[in-house]
Amino acid sequence: MTNSPAADQTGKIVAWYDRHHRDLPWRISPPMAVRGIRPDPYRVWLSEVMLQQTTVQAVKSYFALFTAKWPTVTDLAEAETEDVMKAWAGLGYYARARNLKKCAEAVAFSHGGRFPDTEEGLKALPGIGDYTAAAIAAIAFDRPAAVLDGNVERVISRLHAVDAPLPGSKPLMRALVAKMTPGERPGDFAQAMMDLGATICTPRRPACALCPVNGSCTALASDDPERFPVKAGKKEKPVRLGAAFVAVDETGAVFLRKRPGHGLLGGMTEVPNTDWTARQNGATGADAAPFDAAWHDCGTVVHVFTHFELRLTVFRSRVGRATAAGHVAGPGWWEPEESLAGEALPSVMKKAIAQAIPDAFQPRLRSQAAMQSRG
């Protein structure tokens, strides 16, 4: 890269990264790279998929769990889908988990266990879009790919005071990042931009005095950095209604069933609930229950999805299995309360169960209470 303003900015950002990079469990840091340690494309891919719409702090424990259970992409490909969904439960955006399994199978069984090393090859895999392909290509394979996530958008939009609102300004921002992306150490540059956005060029009260490129930041010189990136006005999220039914048998087991393998929360475990969707309300009364019983209103839980807010009225009933047999709509099973936490329950269903059974996911408290009652 010639000694252009963009090259000068790139050099300063990479030098800052060498000194101030975050230590992350999936990352090969500059000192590690000096020792000859190379990125594992599997770990890069897994972390990038997990990090979509999720914080670094939330991902760390999931990443540790996945890499301990399935150390290689072939291990993940050969895993039971149900086990993968259970391990993913709580991380959200469950289509990612389904695509994760499909992608692992494609790499393991169609590519000999090796990830393609180009953006185009990566984008041909299930669940890998423009951003993820660019990130893997740059970080795992040192390809000069323009990586543009939310943190990078913030840095580049402020550096150039990009007035056009997102998402329409993405192509311009990607072109600006591409101009800065070096042929040497493109992966470190991509991660440097991410770290800069996460730790210095933050959404509120950015630490501009510590920024390595503050001398050439257009927003800092002539505007308010916090105004960038400019975003189109947000539409108010619609509110959808529904009901959830927590049936408990004589042993304390909870009736669960499996959602269809497609659509919202596809393939996940749930308690029976009504036919709400992102576009329509479901029934909200006890008369929509899967079988006749003395259903008690336990209140309402609220869960916010990407495009809508869901409010579920939660009902609970204690019933004998014999009473429920033959009346429950669709196949399902009775899950012992002590193993509920190990099921592939999305957050909204955990909220519903906890609303009906407050200590459902606190087995230690339950066991202590049981011991006290016996004593």
mmCIF file of C-alpha atoms in Angstrom:
data_model
loop_
_atom_site.group_PDB
_atom_site.id
_atom_site.type_symbol
_atom_site.label_atom_id
_atom_site.label_comp_id
_atom_site.label_asym_id
_atom_site.label_seq_id
_atom_site.Cartn_x
_atom_site.Cartn_y
_atom_site.Cartn_z
ATOM 1 C CA MET A 1 0.000 0.000 0.000
ATOM 2 C CA THR A 2 1.369 3.418 -0.934
ATOM 3 C CA ASN A 3 1.920 6.121 1.661
ATOM 4 C CA SER A 4 -1.595 7.545 1.260
ATOM 5 C CA PRO A 5 -3.806 9.007 4.015
ATOM 6 C CA ALA A 6 -5.659 5.679 4.138
ATOM 7 C CA ALA A 7 -2.373 3.765 4.459
ATOM 8 C CA ASP A 8 -1.239 6.105 7.233
ATOM 9 C CA GLN A 9 -4.495 5.535 9.125
ATOM 10 C CA THR A 10 -4.193 1.778 8.646
ATOM 11 C CA GLY A 11 -0.649 1.730 9.964
ATOM 12 C CA LYS A 12 -1.623 3.651 13.083
ATOM 13 C CA ILE A 13 -4.640 1.407 13.749
ATOM 14 C CA VAL A 14 -2.624 -1.820 13.385
ATOM 15 C CA ALA A 15 0.150 -0.418 15.600
ATOM 16 C CA TRP A 16 -2.483 0.471 18.221
ATOM 17 C CA TYR A 17 -3.868 -3.075 17.971
ATOM 18 C CA ASP A 18 -0.433 -4.564 18.570
ATOM 19 C CA ARG A 19 -0.350 -2.758 21.926
ATOM 20 C CA HIS A 20 -4.007 -2.750 22.980
ATOM 21 C CA HIS A 21 -5.710 -5.811 21.408
ATOM 22 C CA ARG A 22 -8.305 -7.662 23.461
ATOM 23 C CA ASP A 23 -7.441 -11.188 24.532
ATOM 24 C CA LEU A 24 -10.339 -13.337 23.331
ATOM 25 C CA PRO A 25 -10.595 -17.140 23.492
ATOM 26 C CA TRP A 26 -11.021 -17.505 19.729
ATOM 27 C CA ARG A 27 -8.336 -14.989 18.740
ATOM 28 C CA ILE A 28 -4.711 -15.434 17.714
ATOM 29 C CA SER A 29 -3.126 -12.309 19.184
ATOM 30 C CA PRO A 30 -0.108 -10.559 17.607
ATOM 31 C CA PRO A 31 2.321 -12.108 20.138
ATOM 32 C CA MET A 32 0.882 -15.554 19.382
ATOM 33 C CA ALA A 33 1.263 -14.942 15.651
ATOM 34 C CA VAL A 34 4.914 -13.991 16.183
ATOM 35 C CA ARG A 35 5.383 -17.416 17.788
ATOM 36 C CA GLY A 36 4.030 -19.030 14.626
ATOM 37 C CA ILE A 37 0.541 -19.893 15.897
ATOM 38 C CA ARG A 38 -2.004 -19.750 13.085
ATOM 39 C CA PRO A 39 -5.768 -19.129 13.341
ATOM 40 C CA ASP A 40 -8.022 -22.184 13.283
ATOM 41 C CA PRO A 41 -10.713 -21.480 10.636
ATOM 42 C CA TYR A 42 -13.195 -23.592 12.630
ATOM 43 C CA ARG A 43 -12.798 -21.451 15.741
ATOM 44 C CA VAL A 44 -12.903 -18.230 13.704
ATOM 45 C CA TRP A 45 -16.107 -19.337 11.962
ATOM 46 C CA LEU A 46 -17.741 -20.557 15.171
ATOM 47 C CA SER A 47 -17.008 -17.299 17.013
ATOM 48 C CA GLU A 48 -18.200 -15.115 14.147
ATOM 49 C CA VAL A 49 -21.516 -16.961 13.904
ATOM 50 C CA MET A 50 -22.021 -16.757 17.661
ATOM 51 C CA LEU A 51 -21.135 -13.053 17.782
ATOM 52 C CA GLN A 52 -23.849 -12.034 15.332
ATOM 53 C CA GLN A 53 -26.341 -9.902 17.293
ATOM 54 C CA THR A 54 -24.690 -11.025 20.552
ATOM 55 C CA THR A 55 -22.120 -9.523 22.913
ATOM 56 C CA VAL A 56 -18.592 -10.819 23.368
ATOM 57 C CA GLN A 57 -19.243 -11.431 27.065
ATOM 58 C CA ALA A 58 -22.326 -13.551 26.356
ATOM 59 C CA VAL A 59 -20.526 -15.610 23.713
ATOM 60 C CA LYS A 60 -17.460 -16.600 25.765
ATOM 61 C CA SER A 61 -19.147 -19.357 27.790
ATOM 62 C CA TYR A 62 -20.960 -20.763 24.745
ATOM 63 C CA PHE A 63 -17.745 -20.806 22.728
ATOM 64 C CA ALA A 64 -15.961 -22.654 25.544
ATOM 65 C CA LEU A 65 -18.792 -25.197 25.758
ATOM 66 C CA PHE A 66 -18.919 -25.843 21.999
ATOM 67 C CA THR A 67 -15.169 -26.187 21.553
ATOM 68 C CA ALA A 68 -14.934 -28.524 24.558
ATOM 69 C CA LYS A 69 -17.764 -30.760 23.272
ATOM 70 C CA TRP A 70 -16.867 -30.499 19.574
ATOM 71 C CA PRO A 71 -13.181 -29.552 19.125
ATOM 72 C CA THR A 72 -13.258 -29.794 15.326
ATOM 73 C CA VAL A 73 -15.740 -29.036 12.585
ATOM 74 C CA THR A 74 -16.072 -32.771 11.906
ATOM 75 C CA ASP A 75 -16.979 -33.386 15.548
ATOM 76 C CA LEU A 76 -19.719 -30.771 15.258
ATOM 77 C CA ALA A 77 -20.922 -32.225 11.953
ATOM 78 C CA GLU A 78 -21.280 -35.669 13.519
ATOM 79 C CA ALA A 79 -23.088 -34.386 16.621
ATOM 80 C CA GLU A 80 -26.797 -34.946 17.141
ATOM 81 C CA THR A 81 -28.779 -31.903 16.044
ATOM 82 C CA GLU A 82 -30.730 -31.985 19.289
ATOM 83 C CA ASP A 83 -27.486 -31.782 21.287
ATOM 84 C CA VAL A 84 -26.361 -28.763 19.265
ATOM 85 C CA MET A 85 -29.682 -27.018 19.816
ATOM 86 C CA LYS A 86 -29.496 -27.723 23.544
ATOM 87 C CA ALA A 87 -25.976 -26.295 23.727
ATOM 88 C CA TRP A 88 -27.123 -23.206 21.805
ATOM 89 C CA ALA A 89 -30.242 -22.592 23.926
ATOM 90 C CA GLY A 90 -30.258 -19.091 25.371
ATOM 91 C CA LEU A 91 -27.910 -17.614 22.768
ATOM 92 C CA GLY A 92 -30.855 -16.561 20.595
ATOM 93 C CA TYR A 93 -31.420 -16.208 16.842
ATOM 94 C CA TYR A 94 -31.891 -19.960 16.523
ATOM 95 C CA ALA A 95 -31.669 -20.072 12.746
ATOM 96 C CA ARG A 96 -27.951 -19.569 13.361
ATOM 97 C CA ALA A 97 -27.781 -22.866 15.256
ATOM 98 C CA ARG A 98 -29.574 -24.760 12.498
ATOM 99 C CA ASN A 99 -27.291 -23.249 9.863
ATOM 100 C CA LEU A 100 -24.267 -23.899 12.072
ATOM 101 C CA LYS A 101 -24.978 -27.632 11.960
ATOM 102 C CA LYS A 102 -25.654 -27.580 8.192
ATOM 103 C CA CYS A 103 -22.466 -25.635 7.543
ATOM 104 C CA ALA A 104 -20.392 -28.010 9.659
ATOM 105 C CA GLU A 105 -21.813 -30.946 7.719
ATOM 106 C CA ALA A 106 -21.016 -29.258 4.389
ATOM 107 C CA VAL A 107 -17.422 -28.541 5.413
ATOM 108 C CA ALA A 108 -16.854 -31.973 6.922
ATOM 109 C CA PHE A 109 -18.541 -34.110 4.292
ATOM 110 C CA SER A 110 -18.206 -32.055 1.087
ATOM 111 C CA HIS A 111 -14.924 -30.206 1.696
ATOM 112 C CA GLY A 112 -12.883 -32.825 3.513
ATOM 113 C CA GLY A 113 -13.093 -30.963 6.809
ATOM 114 C CA ARG A 114 -11.396 -27.848 5.409
ATOM 115 C CA PHE A 115 -13.088 -24.464 5.082
ATOM 116 C CA PRO A 116 -12.839 -22.746 1.686
ATOM 117 C CA ASP A 117 -10.228 -19.973 1.867
ATOM 118 C CA THR A 118 -11.961 -17.373 -0.324
ATOM 119 C CA GLU A 119 -14.949 -15.132 0.263
ATOM 120 C CA GLU A 120 -16.866 -16.665 -2.633
ATOM 121 C CA GLY A 121 -16.176 -20.197 -1.461
ATOM 122 C CA LEU A 122 -17.223 -19.341 2.081
ATOM 123 C CA LYS A 123 -20.437 -17.632 0.951
ATOM 124 C CA ALA A 124 -21.481 -20.859 -0.765
ATOM 125 C CA LEU A 125 -21.747 -22.525 2.654
ATOM 126 C CA PRO A 126 -25.034 -22.547 4.640
ATOM 127 C CA GLY A 127 -25.538 -19.540 6.896
ATOM 128 C CA ILE A 128 -22.477 -17.572 5.745
ATOM 129 C CA GLY A 129 -23.233 -14.136 4.327
ATOM 130 C CA ASP A 130 -21.093 -11.237 3.152
ATOM 131 C CA TYR A 131 -19.849 -10.132 6.559
ATOM 132 C CA THR A 132 -19.054 -13.589 7.940
ATOM 133 C CA ALA A 133 -17.314 -14.634 4.713
ATOM 134 C CA ALA A 134 -15.151 -11.511 4.740
ATOM 135 C CA ALA A 135 -14.283 -11.939 8.434
ATOM 136 C CA ILE A 136 -13.269 -15.590 8.045
ATOM 137 C CA ALA A 137 -11.332 -14.895 4.833
ATOM 138 C CA ALA A 138 -9.387 -12.057 6.471
ATOM 139 C CA ILE A 139 -8.846 -13.462 9.967
ATOM 140 C CA ALA A 140 -8.343 -17.147 9.160
ATOM 141 C CA PHE A 141 -6.734 -16.946 5.710
ATOM 142 C CA ASP A 142 -5.127 -13.473 5.484
ATOM 143 C CA ARG A 143 -7.264 -12.499 2.515
ATOM 144 C CA PRO A 144 -7.554 -8.691 2.020
ATOM 145 C CA ALA A 145 -11.324 -8.731 2.557
ATOM 146 C CA ALA A 146 -13.267 -5.643 3.666
ATOM 147 C CA VAL A 147 -14.836 -6.584 7.013
ATOM 148 C CA LEU A 148 -17.764 -4.408 8.061
ATOM 149 C CA ASP A 149 -19.590 -5.108 11.328
ATOM 150 C CA GLY A 150 -21.330 -2.664 13.666
ATOM 151 C CA ASN A 151 -18.118 -1.623 15.378
ATOM 152 C CA VAL A 152 -16.336 -1.039 12.079
ATOM 153 C CA GLU A 153 -19.322 0.928 10.747
ATOM 154 C CA ARG A 154 -19.030 3.265 13.699
ATOM 155 C CA VAL A 155 -15.288 3.821 13.216
ATOM 156 C CA ILE A 156 -15.419 4.338 9.452
ATOM 157 C CA SER A 157 -18.532 6.533 9.529
ATOM 158 C CA ARG A 158 -16.901 8.869 12.059
ATOM 159 C CA LEU A 159 -13.524 8.842 10.360
ATOM 160 C CA HIS A 160 -15.164 10.083 7.139
ATOM 161 C CA ALA A 161 -18.295 11.750 8.602
ATOM 162 C CA VAL A 162 -20.576 9.618 6.411
ATOM 163 C CA ASP A 163 -23.879 11.502 6.393
ATOM 164 C CA ALA A 164 -25.920 8.946 4.440
ATOM 165 C CA PRO A 165 -28.016 6.828 6.830
ATOM 166 C CA LEU A 166 -27.708 3.111 7.374
ATOM 167 C CA PRO A 167 -28.409 0.647 5.950
ATOM 168 C CA GLY A 168 -28.164 2.474 2.603
ATOM 169 C CA SER A 169 -24.636 3.691 3.367
ATOM 170 C CA LYS A 170 -23.200 0.182 3.815
ATOM 171 C CA PRO A 171 -21.777 -0.068 0.260
ATOM 172 C CA LEU A 172 -19.981 3.270 0.686
ATOM 173 C CA MET A 173 -18.610 2.240 4.065
ATOM 174 C CA ARG A 174 -17.467 -1.118 2.710
ATOM 175 C CA ALA A 175 -15.634 0.667 -0.116
ATOM 176 C CA LEU A 176 -13.915 2.954 2.407
ATOM 177 C CA VAL A 177 -12.867 -0.035 4.524
ATOM 178 C CA ALA A 178 -11.619 -1.846 1.407
ATOM 179 C CA LYS A 179 -9.430 1.167 0.598
ATOM 180 C CA MET A 180 -7.851 0.924 4.053
ATOM 181 C CA THR A 181 -7.492 -2.879 4.173
ATOM 182 C CA PRO A 182 -3.810 -3.790 3.775
ATOM 183 C CA GLY A 183 -2.394 -6.671 1.791
ATOM 184 C CA GLU A 184 -0.265 -7.565 4.797
ATOM 185 C CA ARG A 185 -2.020 -8.522 8.059
ATOM 186 C CA PRO A 186 -5.574 -7.905 6.791
ATOM 187 C CA GLY A 187 -6.959 -10.114 9.582
ATOM 188 C CA ASP A 188 -5.229 -8.086 12.267
ATOM 189 C CA PHE A 189 -6.482 -4.889 10.640
ATOM 190 C CA ALA A 190 -10.076 -6.228 10.674
ATOM 191 C CA GLN A 191 -9.798 -7.175 14.329
ATOM 192 C CA ALA A 192 -8.129 -3.857 15.137
ATOM 193 C CA MET A 193 -11.090 -1.972 13.675
ATOM 194 C CA MET A 194 -13.485 -4.147 15.687
ATOM 195 C CA ASP A 195 -11.531 -3.545 18.902
ATOM 196 C CA LEU A 196 -11.274 0.177 18.201
ATOM 197 C CA GLY A 197 -15.059 0.396 17.834
ATOM 198 C CA ALA A 198 -15.686 -1.770 20.909
ATOM 199 C CA THR A 199 -13.283 -0.051 23.310
ATOM 200 C CA ILE A 200 -12.494 3.486 22.059
ATOM 201 C CA CYS A 201 -14.939 4.579 19.351
ATOM 202 C CA THR A 202 -17.950 3.566 21.440
ATOM 203 C CA PRO A 203 -21.569 4.537 20.696
ATOM 204 C CA ARG A 204 -21.700 6.974 23.630
ATOM 205 C CA ARG A 205 -18.886 9.114 25.032
ATOM 206 C CA PRO A 206 -16.127 7.787 22.751
ATOM 207 C CA ALA A 207 -12.610 8.132 24.147
ATOM 208 C CA CYS A 208 -11.407 10.247 21.225
ATOM 209 C CA ALA A 209 -8.289 11.417 23.065
ATOM 210 C CA LEU A 210 -7.014 7.818 23.054
ATOM 211 C CA CYS A 211 -7.861 7.077 19.410
ATOM 212 C CA PRO A 212 -4.833 6.402 17.175
ATOM 213 C CA VAL A 213 -6.447 8.249 14.239
ATOM 214 C CA ASN A 214 -8.016 11.180 16.068
ATOM 215 C CA GLY A 215 -5.852 13.575 14.072
ATOM 216 C CA SER A 216 -7.585 12.597 10.834
ATOM 217 C CA CYS A 217 -11.135 11.953 12.098
ATOM 218 C CA THR A 218 -13.522 14.217 10.182
ATOM 219 C CA ALA A 219 -16.337 13.850 12.713
ATOM 220 C CA LEU A 220 -14.080 14.825 15.596
ATOM 221 C CA ALA A 221 -12.719 17.860 13.729
ATOM 222 C CA SER A 222 -15.952 19.279 12.395
ATOM 223 C CA ASP A 223 -18.944 17.564 13.957
ATOM 224 C CA ASP A 224 -20.193 15.480 16.871
ATOM 225 C CA PRO A 225 -18.774 11.932 16.662
ATOM 226 C CA GLU A 226 -21.793 10.559 18.533
ATOM 227 C CA ARG A 227 -24.002 11.590 15.614
ATOM 228 C CA PHE A 228 -22.434 8.819 13.531
ATOM 229 C CA PRO A 229 -23.285 6.407 12.119
ATOM 230 C CA VAL A 230 -26.463 8.071 10.919
ATOM 231 C CA LYS A 231 -29.390 5.669 11.087
ATOM 232 C CA ALA A 232 -32.766 5.761 9.427
ATOM 233 C CA GLY A 233 -35.636 6.411 11.852
ATOM 234 C CA LYS A 234 -36.619 3.290 13.768
ATOM 235 C CA LYS A 235 -40.091 1.925 13.323
ATOM 236 C CA GLU A 236 -41.911 1.121 16.523
ATOM 237 C CA LYS A 237 -41.976 -2.627 17.096
ATOM 238 C CA PRO A 238 -45.446 -4.174 16.932
ATOM 239 C CA VAL A 239 -46.708 -5.987 20.028
ATOM 240 C CA ARG A 240 -48.009 -9.538 19.611
ATOM 241 C CA LEU A 241 -50.035 -11.490 22.156
ATOM 242 C CA GLY A 242 -50.284 -15.152 23.008
ATOM 243 C CA ALA A 243 -50.575 -17.661 25.830
ATOM 244 C CA ALA A 244 -48.304 -20.377 27.185
ATOM 245 C CA PHE A 245 -49.398 -23.415 29.218
ATOM 246 C CA VAL A 246 -47.129 -24.977 31.820
ATOM 247 C CA ALA A 247 -48.519 -28.381 32.763
ATOM 248 C CA VAL A 248 -46.935 -30.091 35.755
ATOM 249 C CA ASP A 249 -47.602 -33.757 36.575
ATOM 250 C CA GLU A 250 -47.710 -35.534 39.940
ATOM 251 C CA THR A 251 -43.890 -35.921 39.959
ATOM 252 C CA GLY A 252 -43.181 -32.271 39.142
ATOM 253 C CA ALA A 253 -42.283 -33.015 35.502
ATOM 254 C CA VAL A 254 -43.232 -30.379 32.913
ATOM 255 C CA PHE A 255 -44.897 -31.186 29.590
ATOM 256 C CA LEU A 256 -42.728 -30.119 26.642
ATOM 257 C CA ARG A 257 -42.958 -30.457 22.892
ATOM 258 C CA LYS A 258 -40.821 -29.688 19.843
ATOM 259 C CA ARG A 259 -41.417 -26.754 17.486
ATOM 260 C CA PRO A 260 -41.356 -27.383 13.721
ATOM 261 C CA GLY A 261 -37.865 -27.329 12.255
ATOM 262 C CA HIS A 262 -38.436 -24.126 10.290
ATOM 263 C CA GLY A 263 -39.477 -20.585 11.071
ATOM 264 C CA LEU A 264 -39.093 -18.608 14.283
ATOM 265 C CA LEU A 265 -37.471 -20.716 17.044
ATOM 266 C CA GLY A 266 -37.508 -23.643 14.618
ATOM 267 C CA GLY A 267 -36.439 -26.968 16.091
ATOM 268 C CA MET A 268 -36.406 -25.658 19.655
ATOM 269 C CA THR A 269 -38.259 -27.056 22.671
ATOM 270 C CA GLU A 270 -41.331 -25.306 24.088
ATOM 271 C CA VAL A 271 -44.267 -25.582 26.428
ATOM 272 C CA PRO A 272 -47.605 -25.638 24.578
ATOM 273 C CA ASN A 273 -48.543 -22.154 23.444
ATOM 274 C CA THR A 274 -50.891 -20.475 21.003
ATOM 275 C CA ASP A 275 -50.315 -19.636 17.356
ATOM 276 C CA TRP A 276 -48.691 -16.218 17.680
ATOM 277 C CA THR A 277 -46.266 -15.083 14.993
ATOM 278 C CA ALA A 278 -44.392 -11.902 14.123
ATOM 279 C CA ARG A 279 -47.448 -10.892 12.082
ATOM 280 C CA GLN A 280 -50.414 -12.002 14.166
ATOM 281 C CA ASN A 281 -51.667 -12.490 17.702
ATOM 282 C CA GLY A 282 -52.457 -15.869 19.169
ATOM 283 C CA ALA A 283 -55.250 -16.704 21.585
ATOM 284 C CA THR A 284 -54.638 -15.436 25.092
ATOM 285 C CA GLY A 285 -57.212 -17.267 27.231
ATOM 286 C CA ALA A 286 -57.248 -20.544 29.172
ATOM 287 C CA ASP A 287 -59.773 -21.924 26.680
ATOM 288 C CA ALA A 288 -56.892 -22.315 24.200
ATOM 289 C CA ALA A 289 -55.126 -24.807 26.501
ATOM 290 C CA PRO A 290 -53.979 -28.159 25.052
ATOM 291 C CA PHE A 291 -56.344 -30.057 27.374
ATOM 292 C CA ASP A 292 -58.994 -29.401 30.000
ATOM 293 C CA ALA A 293 -57.607 -28.724 33.455
ATOM 294 C CA ALA A 294 -57.747 -26.177 36.245
ATOM 295 C CA TRP A 295 -55.495 -23.586 34.620
ATOM 296 C CA HIS A 296 -54.329 -20.740 36.848
ATOM 297 C CA ASP A 297 -53.249 -17.381 35.454
ATOM 298 C CA CYS A 298 -49.637 -16.757 36.544
ATOM 299 C CA GLY A 299 -49.235 -13.370 34.906
ATOM 300 C CA THR A 300 -47.505 -12.173 31.763
ATOM 301 C CA VAL A 301 -43.963 -12.398 30.414
ATOM 302 C CA VAL A 302 -42.524 -10.062 27.806
ATOM 303 C CA HIS A 303 -39.893 -11.045 25.261
ATOM 304 C CA VAL A 304 -38.450 -8.770 22.580
ATOM 305 C CA PHE A 305 -37.574 -10.330 19.238
ATOM 306 C CA THR A 306 -35.788 -8.492 16.444
ATOM 307 C CA HIS A 307 -38.956 -7.327 14.712
ATOM 308 C CA PHE A 308 -41.648 -7.485 17.387
ATOM 309 C CA GLU A 309 -42.421 -7.679 21.088
ATOM 310 C CA LEU A 310 -44.256 -10.728 22.413
ATOM 311 C CA ARG A 311 -46.451 -10.732 25.525
ATOM 312 C CA LEU A 312 -47.420 -14.181 26.730
ATOM 313 C CA THR A 313 -50.071 -14.814 29.372
ATOM 314 C CA VAL A 314 -48.778 -17.808 31.314
ATOM 315 C CA PHE A 315 -51.089 -20.466 32.745
ATOM 316 C CA ARG A 316 -50.146 -23.329 35.033
ATOM 317 C CA SER A 317 -51.971 -26.507 35.955
ATOM 318 C CA ARG A 318 -51.048 -29.571 37.991
ATOM 319 C CA VAL A 319 -52.468 -32.638 36.246
ATOM 320 C CA GLY A 320 -51.972 -36.373 36.278
ATOM 321 C CA ARG A 321 -50.387 -37.912 33.214
ATOM 322 C CA ALA A 322 -53.391 -40.180 32.838
ATOM 323 C CA THR A 323 -55.644 -37.123 32.653
ATOM 324 C CA ALA A 324 -53.477 -35.485 29.998
ATOM 325 C CA ALA A 325 -52.872 -38.644 27.958
ATOM 326 C CA GLY A 326 -54.622 -38.578 24.639
ATOM 327 C CA HIS A 327 -55.636 -34.927 24.991
ATOM 328 C CA VAL A 328 -52.351 -33.118 24.416
ATOM 329 C CA ALA A 329 -52.197 -31.658 20.910
ATOM 330 C CA GLY A 330 -49.271 -33.258 19.068
ATOM 331 C CA PRO A 331 -46.376 -35.351 20.353
ATOM 332 C CA GLY A 332 -44.495 -34.324 23.448
ATOM 333 C CA TRP A 333 -42.957 -35.616 26.636
ATOM 334 C CA TRP A 334 -42.796 -35.033 30.376
ATOM 335 C CA GLU A 335 -39.434 -33.574 31.370
ATOM 336 C CA PRO A 336 -38.302 -33.923 35.014
ATOM 337 C CA GLU A 337 -37.966 -30.504 36.567
ATOM 338 C CA GLU A 338 -34.339 -31.088 37.588
ATOM 339 C CA SER A 339 -33.284 -31.570 33.946
ATOM 340 C CA LEU A 340 -35.251 -28.681 32.431
ATOM 341 C CA ALA A 341 -32.137 -26.511 32.226
ATOM 342 C CA GLY A 342 -30.534 -29.019 29.865
ATOM 343 C CA GLU A 343 -33.329 -28.822 27.296
ATOM 344 C CA ALA A 344 -33.170 -26.733 24.119
ATOM 345 C CA LEU A 345 -35.506 -24.107 25.542
ATOM 346 C CA PRO A 346 -35.298 -20.628 24.025
ATOM 347 C CA SER A 347 -35.258 -17.689 26.421
ATOM 348 C CA VAL A 348 -38.943 -16.874 25.935
ATOM 349 C CA MET A 349 -39.943 -20.404 26.983
ATOM 350 C CA LYS A 350 -37.625 -20.319 29.999
ATOM 351 C CA LYS A 351 -39.319 -17.072 31.004
ATOM 352 C CA ALA A 352 -42.750 -18.692 30.700
ATOM 353 C CA ILE A 353 -41.753 -21.714 32.775
ATOM 354 C CA ALA A 354 -40.077 -19.545 35.415
ATOM 355 C CA GLN A 355 -43.217 -17.409 35.606
ATOM 356 C CA ALA A 356 -45.224 -20.517 36.461
ATOM 357 C CA ILE A 357 -42.502 -22.264 38.507
ATOM 358 C CA PRO A 358 -40.270 -19.534 39.973
ATOM 359 C CA ASP A 359 -37.408 -21.852 40.994
ATOM 360 C CA ALA A 360 -37.578 -24.132 37.930
ATOM 361 C CA PHE A 361 -34.052 -23.315 36.808
ATOM 362 C CA GLN A 362 -32.523 -23.210 40.289
ATOM 363 C CA PRO A 363 -32.105 -26.901 41.152
ATOM 364 C CA ARG A 364 -29.785 -26.162 44.075
ATOM 365 C CA LEU A 365 -32.458 -24.074 45.761
ATOM 366 C CA ARG A 366 -35.062 -26.758 45.073
ATOM 367 C CA SER A 367 -32.922 -29.528 46.560
ATOM 368 C CA GLN A 368 -32.150 -27.449 49.643
ATOM 369 C CA ALA A 369 -35.838 -26.702 50.118
ATOM 370 C CA ALA A 370 -36.667 -30.392 49.778
ATOM 371 C CA MET A 371 -34.050 -31.352 52.375
ATOM 372 C CA GLN A 372 -35.361 -28.714 54.800
ATOM 373 C CA SER A 373 -38.937 -29.920 54.378
ATOM 374 C CA ARG A 374 -37.839 -33.498 55.128
ATOM 375 C CA GLY A 375 -35.802 -32.384 58.167
#
